[in-house]
PDB file of C-alpha atoms in Angstrom:
ATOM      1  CA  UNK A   1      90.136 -40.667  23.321  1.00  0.00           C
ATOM      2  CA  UNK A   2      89.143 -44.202  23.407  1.00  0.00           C
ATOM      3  CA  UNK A   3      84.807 -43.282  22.790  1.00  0.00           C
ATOM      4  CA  UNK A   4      86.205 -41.241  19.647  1.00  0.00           C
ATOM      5  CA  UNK A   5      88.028 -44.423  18.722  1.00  0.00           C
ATOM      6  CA  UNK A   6      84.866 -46.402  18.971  1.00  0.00           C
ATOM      7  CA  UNK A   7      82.535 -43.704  17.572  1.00  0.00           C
ATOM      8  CA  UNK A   8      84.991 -43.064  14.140  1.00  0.00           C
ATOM      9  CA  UNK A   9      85.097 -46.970  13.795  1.00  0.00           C
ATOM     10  CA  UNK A  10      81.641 -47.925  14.212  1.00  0.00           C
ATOM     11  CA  UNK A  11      81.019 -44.781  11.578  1.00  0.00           C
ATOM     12  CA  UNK A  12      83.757 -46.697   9.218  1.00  0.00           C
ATOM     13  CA  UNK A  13      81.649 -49.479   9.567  1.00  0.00           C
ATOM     14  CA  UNK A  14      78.496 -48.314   8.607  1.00  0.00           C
ATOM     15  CA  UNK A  15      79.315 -46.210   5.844  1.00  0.00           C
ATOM     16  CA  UNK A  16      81.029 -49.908   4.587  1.00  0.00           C
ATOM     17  CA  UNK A  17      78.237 -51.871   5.463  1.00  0.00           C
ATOM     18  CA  UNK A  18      76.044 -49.050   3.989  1.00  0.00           C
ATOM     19  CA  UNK A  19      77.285 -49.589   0.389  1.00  0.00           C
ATOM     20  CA  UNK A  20      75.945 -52.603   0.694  1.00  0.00           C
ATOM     21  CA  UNK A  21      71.943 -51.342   0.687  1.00  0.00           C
ATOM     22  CA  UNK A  22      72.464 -48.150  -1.027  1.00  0.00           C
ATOM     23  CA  UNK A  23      74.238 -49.544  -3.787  1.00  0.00           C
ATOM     24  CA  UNK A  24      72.213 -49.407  -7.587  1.00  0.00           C
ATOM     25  CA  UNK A  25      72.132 -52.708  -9.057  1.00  0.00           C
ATOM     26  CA  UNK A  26      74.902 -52.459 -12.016  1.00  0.00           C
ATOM     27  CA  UNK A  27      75.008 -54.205 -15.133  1.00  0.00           C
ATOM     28  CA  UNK A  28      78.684 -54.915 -16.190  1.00  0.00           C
ATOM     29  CA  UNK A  29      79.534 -54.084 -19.864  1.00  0.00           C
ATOM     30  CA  UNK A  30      80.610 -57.898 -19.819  1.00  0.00           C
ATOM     31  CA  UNK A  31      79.907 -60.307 -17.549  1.00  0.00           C
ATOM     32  CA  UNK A  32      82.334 -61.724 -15.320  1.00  0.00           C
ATOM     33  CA  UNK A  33      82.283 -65.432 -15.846  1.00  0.00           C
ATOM     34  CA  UNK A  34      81.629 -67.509 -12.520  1.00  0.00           C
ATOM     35  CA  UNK A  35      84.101 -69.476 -10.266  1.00  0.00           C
ATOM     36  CA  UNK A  36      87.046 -66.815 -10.580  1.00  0.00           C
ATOM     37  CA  UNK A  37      89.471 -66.655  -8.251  1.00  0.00           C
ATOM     38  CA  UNK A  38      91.273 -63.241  -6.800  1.00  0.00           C
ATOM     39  CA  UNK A  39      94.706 -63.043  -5.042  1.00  0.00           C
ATOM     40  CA  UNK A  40      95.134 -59.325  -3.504  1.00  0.00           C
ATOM     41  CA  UNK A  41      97.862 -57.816  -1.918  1.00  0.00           C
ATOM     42  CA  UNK A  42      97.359 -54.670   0.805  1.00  0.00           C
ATOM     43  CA  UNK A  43     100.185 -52.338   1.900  1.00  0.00           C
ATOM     44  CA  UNK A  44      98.235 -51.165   5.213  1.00  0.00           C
ATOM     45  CA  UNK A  45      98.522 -48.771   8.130  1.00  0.00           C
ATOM     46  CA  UNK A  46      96.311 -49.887  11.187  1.00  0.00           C
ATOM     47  CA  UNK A  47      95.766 -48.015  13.862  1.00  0.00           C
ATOM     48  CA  UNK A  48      94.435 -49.457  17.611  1.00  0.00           C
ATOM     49  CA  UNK A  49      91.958 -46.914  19.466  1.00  0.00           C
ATOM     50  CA  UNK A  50      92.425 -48.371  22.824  1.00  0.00           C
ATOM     51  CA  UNK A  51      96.383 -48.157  22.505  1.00  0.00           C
ATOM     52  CA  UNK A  52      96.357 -45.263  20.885  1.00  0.00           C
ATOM     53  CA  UNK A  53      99.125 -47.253  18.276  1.00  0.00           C
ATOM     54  CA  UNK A  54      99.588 -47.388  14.687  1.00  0.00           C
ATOM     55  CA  UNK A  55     101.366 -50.132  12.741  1.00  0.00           C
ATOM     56  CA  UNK A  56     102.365 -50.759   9.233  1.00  0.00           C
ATOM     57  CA  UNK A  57     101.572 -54.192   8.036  1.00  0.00           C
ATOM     58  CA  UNK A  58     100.705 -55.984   5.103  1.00  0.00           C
ATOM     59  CA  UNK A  59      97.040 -58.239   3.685  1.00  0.00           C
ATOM     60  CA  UNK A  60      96.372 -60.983   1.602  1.00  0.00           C
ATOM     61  CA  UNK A  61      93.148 -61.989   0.149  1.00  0.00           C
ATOM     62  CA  UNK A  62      92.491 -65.363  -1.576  1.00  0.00           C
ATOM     63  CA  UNK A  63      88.547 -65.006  -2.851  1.00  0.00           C
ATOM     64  CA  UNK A  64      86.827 -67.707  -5.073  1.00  0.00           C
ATOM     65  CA  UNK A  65      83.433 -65.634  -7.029  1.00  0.00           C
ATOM     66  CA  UNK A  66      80.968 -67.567  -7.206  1.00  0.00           C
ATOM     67  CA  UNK A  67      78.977 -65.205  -9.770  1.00  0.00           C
ATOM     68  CA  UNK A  68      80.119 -61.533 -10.366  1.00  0.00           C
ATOM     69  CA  UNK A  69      79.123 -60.274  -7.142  1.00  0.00           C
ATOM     70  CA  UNK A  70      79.216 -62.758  -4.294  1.00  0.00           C
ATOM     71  CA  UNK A  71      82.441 -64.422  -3.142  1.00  0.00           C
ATOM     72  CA  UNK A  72      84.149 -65.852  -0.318  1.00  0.00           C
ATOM     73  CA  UNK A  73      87.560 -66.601   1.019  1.00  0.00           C
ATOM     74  CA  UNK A  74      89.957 -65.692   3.984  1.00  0.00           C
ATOM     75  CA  UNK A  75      92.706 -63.115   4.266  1.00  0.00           C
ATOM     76  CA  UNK A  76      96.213 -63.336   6.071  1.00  0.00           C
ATOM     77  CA  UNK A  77      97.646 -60.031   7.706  1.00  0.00           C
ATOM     78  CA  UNK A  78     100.648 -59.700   9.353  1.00  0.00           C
ATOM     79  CA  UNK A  79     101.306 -56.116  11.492  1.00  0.00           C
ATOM     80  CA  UNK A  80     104.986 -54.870  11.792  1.00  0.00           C
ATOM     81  CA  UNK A  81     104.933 -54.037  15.355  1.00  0.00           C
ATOM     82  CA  UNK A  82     108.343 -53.017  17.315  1.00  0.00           C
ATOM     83  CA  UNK A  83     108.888 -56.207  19.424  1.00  0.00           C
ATOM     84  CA  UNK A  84     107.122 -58.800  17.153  1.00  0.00           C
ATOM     85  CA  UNK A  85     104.564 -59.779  14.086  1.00  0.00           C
ATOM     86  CA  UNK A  86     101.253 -59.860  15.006  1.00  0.00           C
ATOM     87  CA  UNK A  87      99.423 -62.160  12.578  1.00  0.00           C
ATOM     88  CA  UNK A  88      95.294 -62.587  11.747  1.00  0.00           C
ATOM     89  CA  UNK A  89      93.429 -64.416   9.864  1.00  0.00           C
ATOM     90  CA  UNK A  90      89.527 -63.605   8.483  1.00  0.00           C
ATOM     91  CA  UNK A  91      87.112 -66.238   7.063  1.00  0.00           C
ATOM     92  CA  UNK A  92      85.496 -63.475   4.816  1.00  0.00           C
ATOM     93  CA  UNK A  93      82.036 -63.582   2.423  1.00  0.00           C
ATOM     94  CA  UNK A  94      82.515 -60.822  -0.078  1.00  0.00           C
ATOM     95  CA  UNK A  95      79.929 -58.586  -2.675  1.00  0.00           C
ATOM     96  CA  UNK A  96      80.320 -56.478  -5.156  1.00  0.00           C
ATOM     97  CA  UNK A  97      77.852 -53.807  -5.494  1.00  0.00           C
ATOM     98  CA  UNK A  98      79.025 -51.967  -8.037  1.00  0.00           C
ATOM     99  CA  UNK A  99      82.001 -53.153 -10.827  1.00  0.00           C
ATOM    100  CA  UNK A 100      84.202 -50.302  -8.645  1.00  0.00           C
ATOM    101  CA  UNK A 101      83.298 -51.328  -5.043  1.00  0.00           C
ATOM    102  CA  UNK A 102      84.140 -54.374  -3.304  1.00  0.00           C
ATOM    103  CA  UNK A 103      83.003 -55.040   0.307  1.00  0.00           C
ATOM    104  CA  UNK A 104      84.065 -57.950   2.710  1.00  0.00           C
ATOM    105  CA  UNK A 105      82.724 -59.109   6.083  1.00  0.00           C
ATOM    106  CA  UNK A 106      83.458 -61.690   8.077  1.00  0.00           C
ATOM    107  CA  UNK A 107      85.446 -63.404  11.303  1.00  0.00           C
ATOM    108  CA  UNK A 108      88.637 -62.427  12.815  1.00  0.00           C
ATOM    109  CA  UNK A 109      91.247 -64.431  14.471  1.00  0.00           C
ATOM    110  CA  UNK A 110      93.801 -62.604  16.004  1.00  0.00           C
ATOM    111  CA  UNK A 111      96.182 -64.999  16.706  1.00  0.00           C
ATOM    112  CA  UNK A 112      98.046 -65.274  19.692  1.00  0.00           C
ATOM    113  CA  UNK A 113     101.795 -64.617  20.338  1.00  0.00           C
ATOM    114  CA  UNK A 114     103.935 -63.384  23.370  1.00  0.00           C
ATOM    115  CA  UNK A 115     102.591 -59.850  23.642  1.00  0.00           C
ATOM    116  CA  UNK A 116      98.956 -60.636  22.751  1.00  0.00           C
ATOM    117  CA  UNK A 117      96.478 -63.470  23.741  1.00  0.00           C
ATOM    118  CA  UNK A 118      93.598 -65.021  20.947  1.00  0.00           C
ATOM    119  CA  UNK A 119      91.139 -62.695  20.215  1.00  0.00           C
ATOM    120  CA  UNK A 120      87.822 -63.444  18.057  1.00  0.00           C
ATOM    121  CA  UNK A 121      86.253 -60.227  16.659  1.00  0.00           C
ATOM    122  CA  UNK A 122      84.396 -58.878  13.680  1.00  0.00           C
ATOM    123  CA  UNK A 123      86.151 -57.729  10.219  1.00  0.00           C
ATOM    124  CA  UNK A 124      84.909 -55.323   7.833  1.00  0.00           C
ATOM    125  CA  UNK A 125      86.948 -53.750   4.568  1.00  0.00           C
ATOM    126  CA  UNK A 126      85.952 -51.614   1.525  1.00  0.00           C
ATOM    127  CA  UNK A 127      88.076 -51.304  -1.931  1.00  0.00           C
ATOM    128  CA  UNK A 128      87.426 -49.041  -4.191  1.00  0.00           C
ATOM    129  CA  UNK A 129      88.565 -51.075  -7.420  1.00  0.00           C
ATOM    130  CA  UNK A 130      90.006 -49.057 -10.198  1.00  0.00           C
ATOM    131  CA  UNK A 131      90.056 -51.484 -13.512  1.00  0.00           C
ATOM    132  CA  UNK A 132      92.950 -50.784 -15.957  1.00  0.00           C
ATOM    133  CA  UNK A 133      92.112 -54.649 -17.454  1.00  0.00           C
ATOM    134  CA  UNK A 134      89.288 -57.037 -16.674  1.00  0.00           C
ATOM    135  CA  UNK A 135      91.853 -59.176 -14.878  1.00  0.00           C
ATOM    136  CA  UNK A 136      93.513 -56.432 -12.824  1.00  0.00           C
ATOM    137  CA  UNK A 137      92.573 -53.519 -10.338  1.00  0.00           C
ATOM    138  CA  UNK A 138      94.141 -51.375  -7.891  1.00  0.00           C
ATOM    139  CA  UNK A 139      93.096 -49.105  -5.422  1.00  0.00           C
ATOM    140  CA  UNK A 140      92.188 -47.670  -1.990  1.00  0.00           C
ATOM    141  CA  UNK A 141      91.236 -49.505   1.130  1.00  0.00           C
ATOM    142  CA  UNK A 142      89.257 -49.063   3.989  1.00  0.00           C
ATOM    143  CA  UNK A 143      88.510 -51.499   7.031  1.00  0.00           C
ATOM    144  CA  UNK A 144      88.039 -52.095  10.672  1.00  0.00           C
ATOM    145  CA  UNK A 145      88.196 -54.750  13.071  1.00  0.00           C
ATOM    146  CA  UNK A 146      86.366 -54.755  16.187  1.00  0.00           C
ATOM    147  CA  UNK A 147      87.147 -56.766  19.054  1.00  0.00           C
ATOM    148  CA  UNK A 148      88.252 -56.517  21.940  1.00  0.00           C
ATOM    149  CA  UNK A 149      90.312 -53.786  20.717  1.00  0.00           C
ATOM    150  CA  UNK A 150      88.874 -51.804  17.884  1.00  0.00           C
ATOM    151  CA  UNK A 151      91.523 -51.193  15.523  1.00  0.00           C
ATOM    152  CA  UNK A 152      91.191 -48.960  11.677  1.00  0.00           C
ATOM    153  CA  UNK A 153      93.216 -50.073   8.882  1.00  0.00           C
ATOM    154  CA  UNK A 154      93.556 -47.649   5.496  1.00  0.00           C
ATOM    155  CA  UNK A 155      95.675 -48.816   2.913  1.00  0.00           C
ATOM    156  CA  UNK A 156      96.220 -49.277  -0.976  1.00  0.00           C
ATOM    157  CA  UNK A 157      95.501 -52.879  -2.701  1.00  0.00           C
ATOM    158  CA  UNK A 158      96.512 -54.638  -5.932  1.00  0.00           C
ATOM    159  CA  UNK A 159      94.249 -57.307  -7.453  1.00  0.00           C
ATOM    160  CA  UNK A 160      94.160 -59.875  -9.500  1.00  0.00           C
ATOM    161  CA  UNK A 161      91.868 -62.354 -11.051  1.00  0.00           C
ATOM    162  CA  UNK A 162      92.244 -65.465 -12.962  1.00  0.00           C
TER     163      UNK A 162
END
């Protein structure tokens, strides 16, 4: 169970990582102007190979844009589980590929707390952005964080720029 784990991860990864070179260059219909910020909110379920666990928790994402399609920030999550919170925090660069697609990378912190120690690991996430209005999206998410565990996260995000 635990190489399926690994194997369906790394393959989220990838196919996240791989929008990122098989993406077409996209023109937007209107620019977006630089130095915007984003706030997003996540409603997530994540799910940890090695304990063979799923948890519902909740993400937030505060991104600066430098230019329509690079960005940067760090994200907060905290994961319901049964005896306690487990929180994280990600330092995270972030591209858009497409006006529909966002994709972040970066570090993760799992923070320590009485039923887990520090761990350092590697974060990866893909939204697909539906855009009702240039300053608001919603839509599916997609992510992964490898560490020492190797944990998938799906979930549903709204977004907001200003």
């Amino acid at each position: 169970m635990k190489r399926q784990g690994i194997i369906i991860t790394l393959c989220i990864f990838f196919i996240s990582m791989g929008n990122l070179s098989f993406a077409q260059e996209h023109k937007h219909e209107k620019e977006q102007e630089t130095g915007v910020y984003e706030i997003i909110t996540s409603s997530i379920y994540a799910y940890s190979f090695e304990r063979d666990k799923g948890v519902i928790g909740t993400e937030i994402h505060f991104t600066y844009w430098f230019t329509h399609k690079w960005g940067a920030g760090f994200s907060y999550t905290a994961k319901f589980e049964e005896e306690e919170t487990l929180h994280d925090i990600a330092l995270l660069g972030g591209i858009n590929p497409a006006p529909w697609i966002t994709v972040n990378a970066g570090v993760n912190l799992a923070l320590s707390s009485d039923h887990r120690d520090f761990k350092l690991g590697a974060y990866t996430e893909s939204e697909i952005n539906i855009r009702p209005t240039a300053w608001f999206h919603f839509g599916p998410v997609i992510g992964t964080v490898i560490s020492e565990e190797v944990e998938g996260t799906m979930g549903f995000h709204l977004g907001f720029e200003f």
